[in-house]
Amino acid sequence: MSGSAYIPTDEELANLQQLSREYEPEVTGPLVGERQSSTAITTEYANADPVYRVKTAALPSKYSHFRTCRGDGNCGWRAIAFTYFETLIRLGDINKFQDEKTRLQSMNNLISSIGYSEDIYEGFQEECWDLLVALANAIGNGNAAQVLLENFNDMGVSMNIITYFKLLTSAWMQTHSADYMNFLLGQTVKSYCTQTIDPVNSEIDNIGIAALSEALLKPIGFALDVLYLDRSPGEEINVIHFGATENDALSLPYPRPTLRLLYRPGHYDILYKAEDIEVQQPIPSQAPLHVALAAGYTDDFVPMDSSMSDVMTMIPGLYPTGLGQRWPSAPYDYDPIPTPQPQPQVAPVPTYAPPPTAVAPVPTSHQEYATPVPSSHVNHQHHSTHHGIQLQPPVSLSLNHPPPPLTIERGGPFRPSMYELEPGFHSGQQHTLPFQTSIFRNSHYNTAHFLNPDFQPEEWSPDAEYSTSSRSRHKSSSQ
Amino acid sequence: MSAGAKKRIMREYGECMADMPPGMKINFDEKNMTEWEIHMDGPEDSMYAGGHFLLKIMFPSEYPFKPPVVSFKTKIYHPNVSNDDKGSMCLGLLRPDEWKPPNKVVSVLRLIQTLLTEPNADDAIEPSIANEYKENRKEFEKNAKDWVKRYAK
């Protein structure tokens, strides 16, 4: 055997080639999985290369959850399609679903212009329209996420939608060829699309992601972050941004709703930040607002139409009627005696980190304020009974006992703010915040001035320290 | 098979009827629409002229996300058709990794006709016939015509 080289015949080679061509790896698992904690990724890489270990260890603090996609050669396409619908659900605006159908339909001329007849691609599209309608209905019933997951785990539905998005990508690239031709290493845009975008089971690559983001995500104001987990040096996973940016039209929602993918060579999964997971309540349609106007003021009041309500909520200081409707189970009653209360069964409401400025009280409802208490020994029982805001106390006297984050009641309708700290912000900073106010910095209460942190300036008398005559008195007082 | 796929096959059939390549006839059974019988005359400008071939096109349950499967029920001496009881033809747009869901069946029919006129020896399923086609065209033509007489009359 070792002496003579084995030369396979043509027939055998052809056979092998045939086998390798027909080989399909065994793929298991749901097409799109349930959302789970991203610590599972860290665990998966616990014994891997140190670069992976460091990068995945840092992952859960920023991206709390992830969702697997089946690696059947379409995972990137499926991940983007799924998160596109999921982000629409997160916006919670039923009108958006119809708007999206109208917008996408208006791009049909692009698909027709690259030579596909409508009767061929409308089959793929219809599945997309059906899903948009189903989701819009499901939002009212509160089970949209479930409906989406079920639909995407139906091979037919998900393949129709993927095929439609591929056609859209292909059509977009071929009608905007100047934007892409320089990235194709000499290939024409047409041949690139024919070989890389159009065939079934051809995975999306960077150029495809860029084109799909332009066609599908950017016009509706969605951004797409792809995290590349690879062996490149660094302590964090590299992120590449696609889709809408900060600089795009201001009419788009802000901050940009963001789809997030985790790329590991050859495979895409879906990532979430904690802030992405909020349960969006349907925006209640507005009852006409009645305002007692000054006498003689005759302008007819024009009630807001319901599609405006979400815009109104974004205007600082303005809030639609039915204050608190979006926090249906948030208890408002002020409890003067801090007694432990049973944890109310509320829908999970996201944890809002404090804005860097003081929390402005909303004057229309009574509520508790975060009282900065210079000690960790505050009564936490009361404060932790409601879903809450994580607050670091602004000052603390104890260097040895960093107080745990205070949880204060989120009794009032604080609006989500673009200035919020990212969830997980505190996880990296468990140490006590230094004294930050300029007044306190110079105060003699600031223990940073003293070599001995246990030194208590108010108990110290310089006379006692330096006067030999009263030395004994000082000693007795300190014992 | 989903309702969408059935609708698609019906539509494909309509399109084939409207734009049938010459020398072809489709036997379409509405009760079993995933299996088409094609009767095809050998193209006049090929070695297969005068022959009548029976083909089958099977639509897999994942259609249109998997390609239709083409097989020759009549034996044919051709580098791109397997010389066994399957008589399968699998190249170009019919290959699973090159198949595009919007591809039309009528273009599959055209591909079959083109291949009878011009075999593709570089992408052959029968390497020995391909070799003969490339190096000994006379012998190939003789064999092909011989098989037409024996099997395709």
XYZ file of C-alpha atoms in Angstrom:
632
model
C 0.000 0.000 0.000
C 2.774 2.390 0.949
C 4.801 1.688 -2.184
C 2.255 2.290 -4.901
C 0.255 5.500 -4.966
C -3.434 4.848 -5.214
C -4.955 6.582 -8.188
C -8.747 6.610 -8.199
C -10.440 6.061 -11.522
C -12.578 8.706 -13.187
C -15.678 6.825 -12.180
C -14.650 6.765 -8.544
C -13.753 10.424 -8.590
C -17.094 11.246 -10.150
C -18.794 9.169 -7.495
C -16.953 10.963 -4.706
C -17.766 14.294 -6.217
C -21.389 13.334 -6.484
C -21.405 12.260 -2.840
C -19.783 15.438 -1.610
C -22.154 17.517 -3.701
C -25.160 15.803 -2.245
C -23.830 15.794 1.282
C -26.040 17.677 3.660
C -24.853 17.996 7.220
C -27.270 16.760 9.796
C -28.784 19.887 11.261
C -30.925 19.786 14.326
C -32.611 22.178 16.651
C -35.404 24.623 16.022
C -35.105 26.994 13.064
C -35.243 29.820 15.588
C -34.816 28.947 19.252
C -36.200 30.414 22.441
C -34.462 33.396 23.963
C -31.969 32.375 26.600
C -29.335 33.938 28.802
C -26.115 34.706 26.976
C -24.070 33.279 29.828
C -24.594 30.022 27.931
C -22.192 31.363 25.296
C -19.610 32.143 27.950
C -19.956 28.622 29.302
C -19.603 27.173 25.825
C -16.237 28.882 25.392
C -15.011 28.325 28.957
C -12.416 25.836 27.786
C -11.662 27.434 24.461
C -8.846 29.580 23.212
C -8.056 32.435 25.658
C -9.064 35.054 23.073
C -12.516 33.539 22.815
C -12.683 33.134 26.567
C -11.951 36.783 27.259
C -14.319 38.002 24.581
C -17.212 35.787 25.555
C -16.707 36.529 29.248
C -17.340 40.196 28.508
C -20.415 39.393 26.415
C -23.209 38.863 28.971
C -22.628 42.198 30.702
C -23.607 44.027 27.511
C -25.762 41.509 25.705
C -27.895 39.744 28.225
C -29.691 37.250 25.991
C -29.388 35.379 22.743
C -31.378 33.116 20.480
C -30.024 30.320 18.345
C -30.745 29.857 14.665
C -30.429 26.502 12.954
C -27.250 26.301 10.907
C -28.893 25.150 7.709
C -27.147 27.597 5.409
C -29.781 30.278 5.824
C -29.188 31.263 9.439
C -28.000 34.804 8.684
C -30.948 35.540 6.447
C -33.328 33.977 8.914
C -31.806 35.834 11.867
C -32.198 39.210 10.171
C -35.722 38.442 8.957
C -36.767 37.250 12.407
C -35.341 40.232 14.266
C -36.861 42.608 11.715
C -40.338 41.354 12.626
C -39.416 41.165 16.289
C -38.297 44.786 16.287
C -41.578 45.793 14.665
C -43.334 44.036 17.524
C -41.141 45.864 20.003
C -42.193 49.197 18.537
C -45.714 48.071 19.348
C -47.405 50.289 16.781
C -50.053 48.370 14.878
C -50.084 50.921 12.065
C -46.430 50.228 11.339
C -47.269 46.753 10.047
C -49.530 48.115 7.339
C -46.994 50.843 6.573
C -44.314 48.231 6.082
C -46.452 46.215 3.701
C -47.111 49.330 1.645
C -43.461 50.278 1.647
C -42.255 46.826 0.646
C -44.885 46.550 -2.065
C -43.631 49.788 -3.502
C -40.292 48.068 -4.085
C -41.830 45.434 -6.323
C -40.822 47.406 -9.373
C -37.203 46.851 -8.348
C -37.718 43.102 -8.328
C -39.570 43.226 -11.634
C -36.798 45.319 -13.143
C -34.241 42.544 -12.656
C -36.372 40.163 -14.674
C -38.662 38.332 -12.276
C -42.349 38.342 -13.059
C -44.680 39.275 -10.257
C -46.651 36.030 -10.456
C -43.462 34.195 -9.471
C -42.382 36.310 -6.534
C -45.814 37.163 -5.184
C -45.973 33.655 -3.753
C -42.992 34.456 -1.536
C -44.312 37.884 -0.682
C -47.738 36.713 0.360
C -46.213 34.816 3.251
C -44.603 38.060 4.396
C -47.873 40.010 4.145
C -49.736 37.251 5.990
C -47.200 37.364 8.792
C -47.401 41.155 9.066
C -51.191 40.918 9.411
C -50.984 38.049 11.882
C -48.502 39.966 14.028
C -50.535 43.172 13.966
C -53.525 41.187 15.229
C -51.437 39.332 17.776
C -50.109 42.560 19.274
C -53.604 43.340 20.488
C -53.808 39.883 22.037
C -50.368 40.198 23.577
C -48.995 37.009 21.990
C -47.151 38.483 19.018
C -43.784 37.086 20.101
C -45.271 33.608 20.256
C -46.919 33.950 16.839
C -43.647 35.119 15.322
C -41.666 32.248 16.788
C -44.201 29.675 15.591
C -44.279 31.109 12.090
C -40.523 31.185 11.777
C -40.262 27.600 12.921
C -42.508 26.611 10.030
C -40.045 25.768 7.268
C -42.417 26.910 4.518
C -43.160 30.302 6.040
C -39.599 31.053 6.910
C -38.246 29.948 3.505
C -40.821 32.040 1.651
C -39.890 35.114 3.636
C -36.164 34.453 3.304
C -36.557 33.986 -0.445
C -38.476 37.214 -0.687
C -35.796 39.094 1.269
C -33.150 37.553 -0.965
C -34.976 38.764 -4.060
C -35.245 42.194 -2.486
C -31.510 42.204 -1.711
C -30.635 41.023 -5.184
C -32.896 43.615 -6.786
C -31.523 46.365 -4.560
C -27.923 45.514 -5.435
C -28.587 45.290 -9.146
C -30.415 48.597 -9.199
C -27.733 50.283 -7.058
C -24.785 48.529 -8.624
C -22.474 51.545 -8.305
C -22.632 51.202 -4.510
C -21.503 47.596 -4.529
C -19.334 46.936 -7.591
C -16.152 48.058 -5.874
C -16.517 45.436 -3.166
C -16.929 42.450 -5.435
C -13.313 41.804 -6.418
C -13.925 42.137 -10.120
C -17.156 40.192 -10.210
C -20.097 41.989 -11.747
C -23.012 42.749 -9.466
C -25.216 40.567 -11.639
C -22.983 37.512 -11.397
C -22.449 38.086 -7.681
C -26.198 38.056 -7.102
C -26.669 35.004 -9.308
C -24.004 33.040 -7.474
C -24.134 34.343 -3.930
C -27.510 35.865 -3.175
C -30.116 34.051 -5.259
C -29.418 30.320 -4.809
C -31.194 28.568 -1.949
C -28.958 27.738 0.989
C -26.416 30.410 0.124
C -25.479 32.122 3.349
C -25.519 35.886 3.582
C -22.163 37.635 3.606
C -21.152 41.164 4.515
C -22.128 42.612 1.171
C -25.510 40.924 1.356
C -26.016 42.217 4.896
C -25.144 45.743 3.783
C -27.585 45.577 0.854
C -30.417 44.036 2.871
C -29.894 46.668 5.586
C -30.170 49.437 3.028
C -33.275 47.999 1.405
C -35.163 46.638 4.395
C -33.927 48.242 7.599
C -32.638 51.719 6.942
C -35.830 53.244 5.504
C -37.773 52.296 8.630
C -34.992 53.561 10.880
C -33.672 50.234 12.150
C -30.002 49.713 12.769
C -28.202 46.380 12.623
C -25.133 45.508 14.679
C -23.181 42.408 13.803
C -20.731 41.191 16.428
C -17.875 39.213 14.983
C -16.534 36.676 17.438
C -13.172 35.718 16.031
C -9.584 35.290 17.076
C -8.564 38.877 16.384
C -6.724 40.564 19.253
C -8.782 42.572 21.709
C -10.903 42.084 24.764
C -14.277 42.708 23.255
C -16.077 41.335 20.264
C -15.809 43.587 17.215
C -19.046 45.224 16.183
C -19.922 46.409 12.693
C -22.891 48.703 12.215
C -25.343 48.530 9.352
C -28.641 50.183 8.580
C -29.814 53.510 9.921
C -27.270 55.689 11.688
C -27.463 58.638 14.042
C -27.249 60.976 11.085
C -30.236 59.725 9.158
C -33.493 61.584 8.965
C -34.832 62.772 12.272
C -38.325 61.622 11.416
C -37.131 58.117 12.164
C -37.506 56.786 15.691
C -34.731 57.617 18.076
C -32.765 55.954 19.451
C -32.607 53.664 16.479
C -34.186 50.307 17.258
C -31.329 47.918 16.766
C -31.190 44.340 15.519
C -28.167 42.460 16.808
C -26.481 39.374 15.422
C -23.610 37.347 16.774
C -21.398 35.960 14.025
C -19.156 33.013 14.623
C -17.312 31.812 11.531
C -20.002 30.296 9.332
C -22.912 30.909 11.654
C -25.227 33.642 12.858
C -27.285 33.827 16.059
C -29.427 36.612 17.455
C -28.292 38.763 20.387
C -30.199 41.054 22.704
C -29.337 43.791 25.101
C -31.454 43.824 28.230
C -33.171 46.971 26.974
C -34.379 45.100 23.862
C -36.439 42.707 25.879
C -38.966 45.061 27.337
C -42.527 43.963 27.016
C -44.201 46.608 24.974
C -47.728 47.336 25.965
C -49.971 48.205 23.072
C -50.359 51.928 22.929
C -53.925 52.613 24.022
C -56.000 54.507 21.544
C -56.777 57.960 22.762
C -59.996 59.227 24.138
C -60.556 62.832 23.099
C -58.763 65.074 25.483
C -60.926 67.631 27.254
C -59.214 70.670 28.530
C -60.776 73.469 30.496
C -59.668 76.358 28.393
C -59.726 79.961 29.438
C -63.038 81.650 28.863
C -63.317 83.107 25.412
C -60.808 80.693 23.974
C -62.815 79.256 21.121
C -60.422 77.173 19.103
C -61.850 73.737 18.599
C -59.766 71.118 20.196
C -58.564 68.540 17.717
C -58.071 65.215 19.409
C -54.897 63.413 18.586
C -55.333 60.496 16.367
C -54.024 57.340 17.855
C -51.113 57.055 15.494
C -49.792 60.274 16.915
C -49.702 59.081 20.460
C -46.314 57.505 20.254
C -44.860 60.684 18.879
C -46.394 62.632 21.713
C -44.810 60.434 24.314
C -41.443 61.332 22.960
C -41.885 65.018 23.610
C -40.419 65.813 26.998
C -43.018 66.875 29.480
C -45.937 65.809 27.345
C -47.873 62.766 28.228
C -51.093 61.464 26.767
C -54.207 61.068 28.808
C -54.670 58.043 30.937
C -51.533 58.641 32.887
C -50.123 55.353 33.937
C -51.944 53.276 31.376
C -48.678 51.960 30.176
C -47.839 50.854 33.672
C -51.056 49.060 34.318
C -49.969 47.286 37.425
C -47.612 49.812 38.923
C -48.918 50.732 42.348
C -49.104 54.416 42.919
C -50.099 54.575 46.510
C -47.513 55.968 48.768
C -46.809 53.801 51.679
C -45.610 55.902 54.589
C -44.628 52.954 56.727
C -41.907 50.944 55.112
C -43.242 47.491 55.646
C -42.449 44.543 53.443
C -45.112 44.037 50.838
C -45.792 40.967 48.785
C -44.130 41.250 45.408
C -46.845 42.261 43.005
C -47.111 40.046 39.975
C -46.291 42.641 37.422
C -45.292 42.187 33.882
C -41.534 42.432 33.637
C -40.753 46.056 33.174
C -37.246 46.941 32.158
C -34.901 48.252 34.706
C -34.024 51.787 33.976
C -30.665 52.965 35.039
C -30.563 56.505 36.364
C -29.938 59.373 34.050
C -26.774 61.227 34.921
C -28.772 64.210 36.047
C -31.124 64.200 38.978
C -34.401 62.461 38.373
C -36.912 65.147 37.676
C -40.104 64.572 39.590
C -43.252 64.508 37.545
C -45.582 66.791 39.388
C -48.788 65.005 38.503
C -48.459 62.035 40.749
C -47.193 61.475 44.187
C -44.209 59.263 44.397
C -41.218 58.433 46.401
C -37.991 60.160 45.738
C -34.645 58.616 45.979
C -33.279 60.130 49.125
C -29.524 59.964 49.131
C -28.718 58.229 52.344
C -25.063 58.310 53.307
C -25.022 54.770 54.516
C -25.650 51.339 53.257
C -27.865 50.587 56.197
C -31.064 51.881 54.732
C -34.163 49.879 54.788
C -34.130 47.979 51.556
C -37.149 45.918 52.230
C -39.529 48.624 51.308
C -37.646 49.841 48.331
C -37.290 46.528 46.696
C -40.949 45.731 46.673
C -41.593 47.277 43.322
C -39.956 47.035 40.014
C -37.369 49.658 40.372
C -34.730 51.988 39.280
C -31.213 51.038 40.069
C -29.542 53.943 41.733
C -26.133 54.335 43.188
C -26.346 56.687 46.129
C -24.613 59.875 45.144
C -22.615 60.059 48.332
C -21.364 57.560 50.778
C -19.234 57.865 53.840
C -18.088 54.346 54.045
C -15.152 53.270 51.958
C -15.085 49.815 53.393
C -18.664 48.931 52.788
C -19.732 49.947 49.328
C -23.485 50.070 49.532
C -25.380 47.839 47.194
C -27.361 49.682 44.555
C -30.434 51.226 46.029
C -33.657 50.148 44.549
C -36.288 52.794 44.655
C -39.846 52.539 43.752
C -40.712 53.410 40.242
C -43.976 54.887 41.294
C -44.375 57.553 38.684
C -44.570 57.518 34.967
C -40.956 58.232 34.187
C -40.539 58.234 30.502
C -37.797 56.143 28.955
C -34.971 58.484 28.201
C -32.257 58.396 25.611
C -29.838 59.372 28.353
C -30.293 56.194 30.244
C -27.232 54.283 31.174
C -26.968 50.964 29.513
C -28.159 48.040 31.580
C -25.186 46.338 33.039
C -23.437 49.649 33.401
C -23.065 49.080 37.100
C -21.791 45.595 36.802
C -18.373 46.831 35.854
C -18.230 49.380 38.640
C -18.939 47.779 41.926
C -16.641 50.105 43.845
C -17.999 53.099 45.645
C -18.303 56.173 43.578
C -15.807 58.821 44.647
C -17.182 61.984 46.159
C -18.109 63.928 43.182
C -19.629 67.216 44.207
C -17.201 70.076 44.374
C -18.530 71.041 47.779
C -18.023 67.661 49.258
C -14.599 67.284 47.774
C -13.373 70.104 49.976
C -15.372 69.071 52.977
C -13.513 67.793 55.976
C -15.979 64.929 56.016
C -14.283 63.610 52.939
C -12.163 60.805 54.291
C -9.976 61.025 51.234
C -8.130 63.798 53.040
C -6.973 61.501 55.764
C -4.462 58.737 55.829
C -6.553 56.712 58.212
C -9.970 56.007 56.683
C -11.401 55.311 60.119
C -10.438 58.760 61.272
C -13.497 60.743 62.362
C -12.754 64.469 62.092
C -15.725 65.557 64.172
C -14.433 63.585 67.114
C -10.987 64.977 66.819
C -9.817 67.999 68.655
C -6.487 69.513 67.661
C -6.123 70.956 71.120
C -6.382 67.531 72.587
C -3.928 66.115 70.087
C -1.182 68.692 70.450
C -1.615 70.092 73.915
C 0.442 68.015 76.307
C -1.595 69.321 79.170
C -4.804 67.737 77.981
C -3.317 64.574 76.593
C -4.798 62.402 79.234
C -8.265 63.805 78.550
C -7.967 62.956 74.887
C -6.916 59.456 75.679
C -9.795 58.902 77.969
C -12.273 60.248 75.469
C -11.036 57.966 72.757
C -11.284 54.878 74.840
C -47.014 20.107 0.299
C -48.199 23.581 1.169
C -51.009 25.374 -0.595
C -48.495 27.933 -1.841
C -46.376 25.264 -3.518
C -49.440 23.719 -5.192
C -50.492 27.101 -6.473
C -47.003 27.604 -7.783
C -47.027 24.264 -9.646
C -50.400 25.091 -11.219
C -49.015 28.404 -12.329
C -45.880 26.784 -13.728
C -48.025 24.348 -15.674
C -50.050 27.188 -17.164
C -46.875 28.933 -18.190
C -45.448 25.795 -19.791
C -48.651 25.312 -21.783
C -48.489 28.887 -23.000
C -44.825 28.729 -23.926
C -44.096 25.087 -24.713
C -40.717 24.367 -26.293
C -41.265 22.646 -29.661
C -41.476 18.863 -29.680
C -42.633 18.563 -26.057
C -45.863 17.512 -24.469
C -46.790 17.446 -20.783
C -49.079 14.895 -19.176
C -50.394 16.659 -16.149
C -52.584 14.933 -13.610
C -54.304 17.313 -11.271
C -54.649 14.596 -8.636
C -50.920 14.049 -8.627
C -49.572 17.367 -9.692
C -46.124 16.848 -8.189
C -45.222 14.339 -10.911
C -45.193 15.457 -14.515
C -44.739 13.174 -17.500
C -42.977 14.781 -20.423
C -42.993 13.338 -23.926
C -40.157 14.765 -25.919
C -38.964 14.326 -29.486
C -35.230 14.251 -30.001
C -34.234 17.658 -31.413
C -33.817 17.604 -35.189
C -30.267 19.013 -35.076
C -28.989 16.386 -32.619
C -27.927 12.715 -32.625
C -31.228 11.991 -30.967
C -33.384 13.083 -33.923
C -36.181 10.622 -34.578
C -36.229 9.359 -31.002
C -39.149 9.741 -28.596
C -38.226 10.111 -24.968
C -40.301 9.832 -21.833
C -39.149 11.980 -18.928
C -40.450 12.601 -15.454
C -40.270 15.778 -13.453
C -40.857 15.264 -9.744
C -41.498 18.205 -7.462
C -40.125 17.565 -3.970
C -42.250 18.477 -0.973
C -39.936 21.443 -0.280
C -40.481 22.833 -3.779
C -39.801 25.643 -4.736
C -36.970 25.673 -2.203
C -35.518 22.461 -3.607
C -35.152 21.885 -7.345
C -37.483 19.611 -9.312
C -35.930 16.230 -10.086
C -35.594 15.334 -13.769
C -35.204 11.738 -14.891
C -35.207 9.999 -18.278
C -37.476 6.972 -18.276
C -36.271 6.141 -21.792
C -32.644 5.031 -21.919
C -30.380 7.566 -23.571
C -26.664 7.564 -24.376
C -25.682 10.958 -23.021
C -22.845 12.216 -20.768
C -25.270 14.185 -18.562
C -27.826 11.429 -17.987
C -27.005 8.611 -15.623
C -26.784 5.259 -17.361
C -28.872 3.352 -14.835
C -32.521 2.722 -14.081
C -32.867 6.251 -12.668
C -31.737 8.105 -15.755
C -31.211 11.173 -13.641
C -30.094 14.521 -14.942
C -28.661 16.923 -12.424
C -26.650 19.871 -13.572
C -26.749 23.606 -13.967
C -29.816 25.178 -12.425
C -31.121 21.760 -11.350
C -28.318 21.279 -8.856
C -29.517 21.743 -5.273
C -26.806 24.272 -4.435
C -27.496 26.358 -7.528
C -31.266 26.173 -7.547
C -33.100 29.469 -7.154
C -36.671 29.413 -5.919
C -37.919 31.784 -8.635
C -36.583 29.525 -11.427
C -39.282 28.428 -13.807
C -40.066 24.936 -15.014
C -40.179 26.151 -18.589
C -36.502 27.052 -18.300
C -35.851 23.539 -17.010
C -37.508 22.149 -20.139
C -35.373 24.399 -22.316
C -32.240 23.281 -20.491
C -33.072 19.640 -21.254
C -33.515 20.380 -24.941
C -30.305 22.364 -25.133
C -28.385 19.546 -23.482
C -29.582 17.010 -26.045
C -28.267 19.253 -28.804
C -25.085 20.195 -26.961
C -24.030 17.789 -24.204
C -21.981 19.351 -21.420
C -18.985 17.028 -21.166
C -17.303 19.125 -18.474
C -20.100 18.547 -16.013
C -20.851 14.936 -16.802
C -22.450 12.288 -14.691
C -21.093 9.540 -16.978
C -17.347 10.227 -17.311
C -16.695 7.453 -19.834
C -19.370 8.736 -22.222
C -18.052 12.280 -21.684
C -14.559 11.104 -22.546
C -15.791 9.466 -25.694
C -17.748 12.597 -26.591
C -14.610 14.702 -26.267
C -12.050 12.366 -27.847
C -13.926 10.126 -30.234
C -16.967 12.036 -31.429
C -17.683 9.559 -34.260
C -17.898 6.625 -31.896
C -20.096 8.647 -29.546
C -22.505 9.588 -32.329
C -22.679 6.006 -33.483
C -23.499 4.773 -29.964
C -26.032 7.509 -29.333
C -27.877 6.787 -32.583
C -27.691 3.084 -31.914
C -29.387 3.602 -28.505
C -32.073 5.764 -30.074
C -32.909 2.895 -32.420
C -32.844 0.319 -29.645
C -34.727 2.192 -26.888
C -36.382 5.346 -28.190
C -38.406 4.331 -31.194
